CSV table of C-alpha atoms in Angstrom, one decimal:
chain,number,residue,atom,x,y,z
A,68,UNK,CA,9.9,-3.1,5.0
A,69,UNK,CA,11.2,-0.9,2.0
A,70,UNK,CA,10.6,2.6,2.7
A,71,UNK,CA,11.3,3.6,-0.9
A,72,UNK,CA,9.5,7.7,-0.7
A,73,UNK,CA,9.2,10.0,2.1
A,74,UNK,CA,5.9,11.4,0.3
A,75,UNK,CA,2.6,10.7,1.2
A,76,UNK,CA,-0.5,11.4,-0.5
A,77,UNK,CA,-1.9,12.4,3.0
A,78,UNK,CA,-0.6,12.7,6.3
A,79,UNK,CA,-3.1,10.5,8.6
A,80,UNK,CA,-3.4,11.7,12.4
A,81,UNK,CA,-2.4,8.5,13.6
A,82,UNK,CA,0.7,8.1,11.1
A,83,UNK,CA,3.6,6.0,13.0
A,84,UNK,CA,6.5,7.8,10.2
A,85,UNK,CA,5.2,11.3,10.6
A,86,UNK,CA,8.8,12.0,12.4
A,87,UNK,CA,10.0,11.1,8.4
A,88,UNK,CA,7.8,12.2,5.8
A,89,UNK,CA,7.7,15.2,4.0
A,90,UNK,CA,11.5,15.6,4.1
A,91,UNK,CA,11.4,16.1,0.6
A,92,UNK,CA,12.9,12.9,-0.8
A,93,UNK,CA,10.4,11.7,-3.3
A,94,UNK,CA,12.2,8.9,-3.6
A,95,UNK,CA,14.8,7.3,-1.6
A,96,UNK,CA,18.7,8.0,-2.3
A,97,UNK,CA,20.4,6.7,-4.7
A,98,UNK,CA,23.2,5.2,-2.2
A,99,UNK,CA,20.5,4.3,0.4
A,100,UNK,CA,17.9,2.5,-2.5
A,101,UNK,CA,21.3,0.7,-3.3
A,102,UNK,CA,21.9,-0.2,0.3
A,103,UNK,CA,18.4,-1.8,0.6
A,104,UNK,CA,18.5,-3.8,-2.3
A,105,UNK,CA,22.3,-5.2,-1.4
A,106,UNK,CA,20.3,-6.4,2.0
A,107,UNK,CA,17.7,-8.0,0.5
A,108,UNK,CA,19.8,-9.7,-2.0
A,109,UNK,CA,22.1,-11.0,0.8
A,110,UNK,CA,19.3,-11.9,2.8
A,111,UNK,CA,18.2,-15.2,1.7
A,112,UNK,CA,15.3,-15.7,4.1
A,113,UNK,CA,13.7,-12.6,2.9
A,114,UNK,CA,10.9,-13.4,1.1
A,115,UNK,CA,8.2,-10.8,1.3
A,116,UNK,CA,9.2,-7.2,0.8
A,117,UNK,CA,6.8,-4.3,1.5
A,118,UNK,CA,6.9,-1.2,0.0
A,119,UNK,CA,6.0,1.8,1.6
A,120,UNK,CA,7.2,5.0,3.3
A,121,UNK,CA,5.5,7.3,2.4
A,122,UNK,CA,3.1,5.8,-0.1
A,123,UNK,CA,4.9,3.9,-3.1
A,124,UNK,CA,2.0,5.0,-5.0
A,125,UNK,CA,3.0,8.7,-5.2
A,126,UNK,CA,5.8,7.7,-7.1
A,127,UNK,CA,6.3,7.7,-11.2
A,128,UNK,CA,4.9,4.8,-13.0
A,129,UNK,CA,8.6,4.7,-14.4
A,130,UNK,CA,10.6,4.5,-11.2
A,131,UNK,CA,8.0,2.5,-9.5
A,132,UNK,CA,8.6,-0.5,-12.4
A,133,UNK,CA,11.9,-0.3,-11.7
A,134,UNK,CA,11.8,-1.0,-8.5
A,135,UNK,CA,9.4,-3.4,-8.7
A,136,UNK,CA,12.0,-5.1,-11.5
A,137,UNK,CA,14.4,-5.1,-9.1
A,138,UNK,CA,13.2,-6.4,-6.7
A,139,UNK,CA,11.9,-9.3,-9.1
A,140,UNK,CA,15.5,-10.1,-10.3
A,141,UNK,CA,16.0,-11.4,-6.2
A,142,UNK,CA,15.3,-15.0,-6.7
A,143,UNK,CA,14.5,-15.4,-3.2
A,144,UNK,CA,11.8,-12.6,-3.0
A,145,UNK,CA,8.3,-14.3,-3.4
A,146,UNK,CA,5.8,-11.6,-2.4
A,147,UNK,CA,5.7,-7.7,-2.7
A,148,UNK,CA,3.3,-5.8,-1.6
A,149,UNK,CA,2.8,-1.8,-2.0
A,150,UNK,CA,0.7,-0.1,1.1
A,151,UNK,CA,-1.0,2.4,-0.2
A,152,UNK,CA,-3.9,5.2,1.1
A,153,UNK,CA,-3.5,6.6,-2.9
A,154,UNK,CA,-7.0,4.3,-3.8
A,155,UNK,CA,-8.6,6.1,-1.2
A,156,UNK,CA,-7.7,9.9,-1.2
A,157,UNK,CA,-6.2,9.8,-5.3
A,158,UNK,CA,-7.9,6.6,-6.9
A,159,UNK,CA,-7.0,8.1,-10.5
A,160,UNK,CA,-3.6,7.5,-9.8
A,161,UNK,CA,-4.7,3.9,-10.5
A,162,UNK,CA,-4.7,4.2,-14.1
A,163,UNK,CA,-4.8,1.1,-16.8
A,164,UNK,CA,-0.8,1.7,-16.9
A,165,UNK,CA,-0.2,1.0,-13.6
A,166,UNK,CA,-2.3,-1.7,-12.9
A,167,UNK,CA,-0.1,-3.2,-16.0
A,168,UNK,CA,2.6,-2.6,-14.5
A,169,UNK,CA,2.0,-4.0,-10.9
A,170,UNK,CA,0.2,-7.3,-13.3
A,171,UNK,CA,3.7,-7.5,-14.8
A,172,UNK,CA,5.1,-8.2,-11.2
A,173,UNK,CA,3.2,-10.8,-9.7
A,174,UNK,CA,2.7,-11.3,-7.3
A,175,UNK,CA,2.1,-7.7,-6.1
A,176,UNK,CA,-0.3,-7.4,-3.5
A,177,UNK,CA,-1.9,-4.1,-3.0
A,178,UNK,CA,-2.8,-2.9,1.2
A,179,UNK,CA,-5.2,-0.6,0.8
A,180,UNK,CA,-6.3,2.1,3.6
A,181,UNK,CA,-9.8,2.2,4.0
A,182,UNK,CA,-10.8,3.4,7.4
A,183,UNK,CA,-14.7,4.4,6.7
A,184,UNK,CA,-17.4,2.7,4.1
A,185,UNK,CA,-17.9,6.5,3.0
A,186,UNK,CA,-14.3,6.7,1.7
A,187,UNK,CA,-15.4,4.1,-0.8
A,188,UNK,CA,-16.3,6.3,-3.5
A,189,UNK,CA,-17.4,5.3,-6.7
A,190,UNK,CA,-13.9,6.5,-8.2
A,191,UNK,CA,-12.4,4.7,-5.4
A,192,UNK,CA,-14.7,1.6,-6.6
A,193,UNK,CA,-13.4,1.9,-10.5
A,194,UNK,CA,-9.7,1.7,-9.1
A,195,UNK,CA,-10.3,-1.6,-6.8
A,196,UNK,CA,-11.6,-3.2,-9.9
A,197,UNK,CA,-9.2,-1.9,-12.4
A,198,UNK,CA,-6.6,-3.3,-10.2
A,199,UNK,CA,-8.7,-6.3,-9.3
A,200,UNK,CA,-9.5,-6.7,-12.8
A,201,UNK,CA,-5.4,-7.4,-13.5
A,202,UNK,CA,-5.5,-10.2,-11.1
A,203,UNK,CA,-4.0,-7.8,-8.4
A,204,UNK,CA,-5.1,-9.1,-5.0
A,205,UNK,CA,-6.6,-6.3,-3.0
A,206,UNK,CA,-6.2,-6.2,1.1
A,207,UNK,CA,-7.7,-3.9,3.3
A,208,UNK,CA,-5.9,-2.8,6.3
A,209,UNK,CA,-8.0,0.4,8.5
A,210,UNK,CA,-7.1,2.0,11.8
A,211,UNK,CA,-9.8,2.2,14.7
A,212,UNK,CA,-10.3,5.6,15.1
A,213,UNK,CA,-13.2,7.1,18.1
A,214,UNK,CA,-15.7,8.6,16.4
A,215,UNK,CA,-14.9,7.6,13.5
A,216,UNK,CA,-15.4,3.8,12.6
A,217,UNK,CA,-15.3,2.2,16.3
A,218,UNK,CA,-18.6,0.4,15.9
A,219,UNK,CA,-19.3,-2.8,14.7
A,220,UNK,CA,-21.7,-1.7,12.4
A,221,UNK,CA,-19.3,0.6,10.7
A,222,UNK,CA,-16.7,-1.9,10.0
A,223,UNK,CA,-19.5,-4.4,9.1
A,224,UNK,CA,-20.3,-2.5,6.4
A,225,UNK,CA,-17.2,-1.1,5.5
A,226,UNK,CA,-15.7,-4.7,4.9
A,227,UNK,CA,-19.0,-5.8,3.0
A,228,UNK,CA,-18.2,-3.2,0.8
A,229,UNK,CA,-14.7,-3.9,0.8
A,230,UNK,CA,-15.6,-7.8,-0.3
A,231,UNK,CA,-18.1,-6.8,-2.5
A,232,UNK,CA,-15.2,-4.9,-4.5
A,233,UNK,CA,-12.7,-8.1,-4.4
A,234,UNK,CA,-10.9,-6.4,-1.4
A,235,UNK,CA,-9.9,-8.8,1.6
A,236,UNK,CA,-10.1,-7.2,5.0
A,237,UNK,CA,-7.0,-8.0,6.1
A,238,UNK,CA,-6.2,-6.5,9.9
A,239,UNK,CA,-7.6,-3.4,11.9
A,240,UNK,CA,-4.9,-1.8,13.9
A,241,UNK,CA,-5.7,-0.2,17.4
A,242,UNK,CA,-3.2,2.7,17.8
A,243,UNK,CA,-2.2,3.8,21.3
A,244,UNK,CA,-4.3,6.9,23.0
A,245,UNK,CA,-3.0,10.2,22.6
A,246,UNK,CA,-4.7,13.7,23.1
């Protein structure tokens, strides 16, 4: 896990880094980004790396290659993905450039944050296939949340929707009670 920004595009309720975020560090230090990539580099079983914080998606197209470079020159890194909640509450941050970009990496695999089938939005629709359409795979990862989506036939249709659009459902995370 490479928690590469402190920024989020939203702060969820049910957030596990709220004690980090929004500490004003857009992207990590210099020292520290240096730090992580020495690990990884020294780390031969490594082989996945996932980006996240924050949301990787909130930073520059610019730094975000770069990282994404970098972590491609480790020979034993296989898989990256970037978590994300950007296609959800900012889907025109997924513009032809990046999806270039993250293409130029493969293989990148995209998490997406979809917690409700009204959250797919028909901007939110245009950025799964942009992304899908540069042979990005697309995930799905949502939170159980009461009231919200804790019904069968709300995550029935939110991951026939999410299929529909080339997006795996990948896992549904249960977080612990709290008032």
């Amino acid at each position: 896990l490479f928690l590469v920004t402190d920024t989020c595009s939203v702060y969820c309720r049910y957030c596990t880094r709220k004690h980090f975020t929004g500490q004003d560090e857009a992207f990590v230090k210099s020292a520290d980004y240096d730090k992580a990539l020495s690990y990884i580099k020294s780390k031969t079983g490594i082989r996945e790396v996932i980006l996240s914080g924050g949301d990787p998606l909130t930073l520059g197209d610019a730094v975000l290659d770069r990282v994404l470079t970098d972590l491609r020159a480790i020979d034993h890194v296989e898989i990256i993905r970037i978590g994300s909640r950007m296609p959800v509450v900012c889907p025109m941050r997924v513009t032809p450039e990046l999806a270039r970009i993250i293409q130029k990496h493969q293989p990148v695999y995209v998490m997406t944050h979809f917690n409700h089938p009204r959250e797919i939005t028909a901007e939110a629709a245009a950025a799964l296939k942009l992304l899908a359409d540069h042979g990005t795979p697309l995930f799905n990862q949502l939170v159980l949340l009461n009231g919200v989506n804790n019904h069968p036939a709300i995550i029935q249709a939110l991951s026939r929707r999410l299929l529909y659009l080339r997006v795996k459902p990948y896992y549904m995370f249960q977080c612990d009670p709290v008032s």
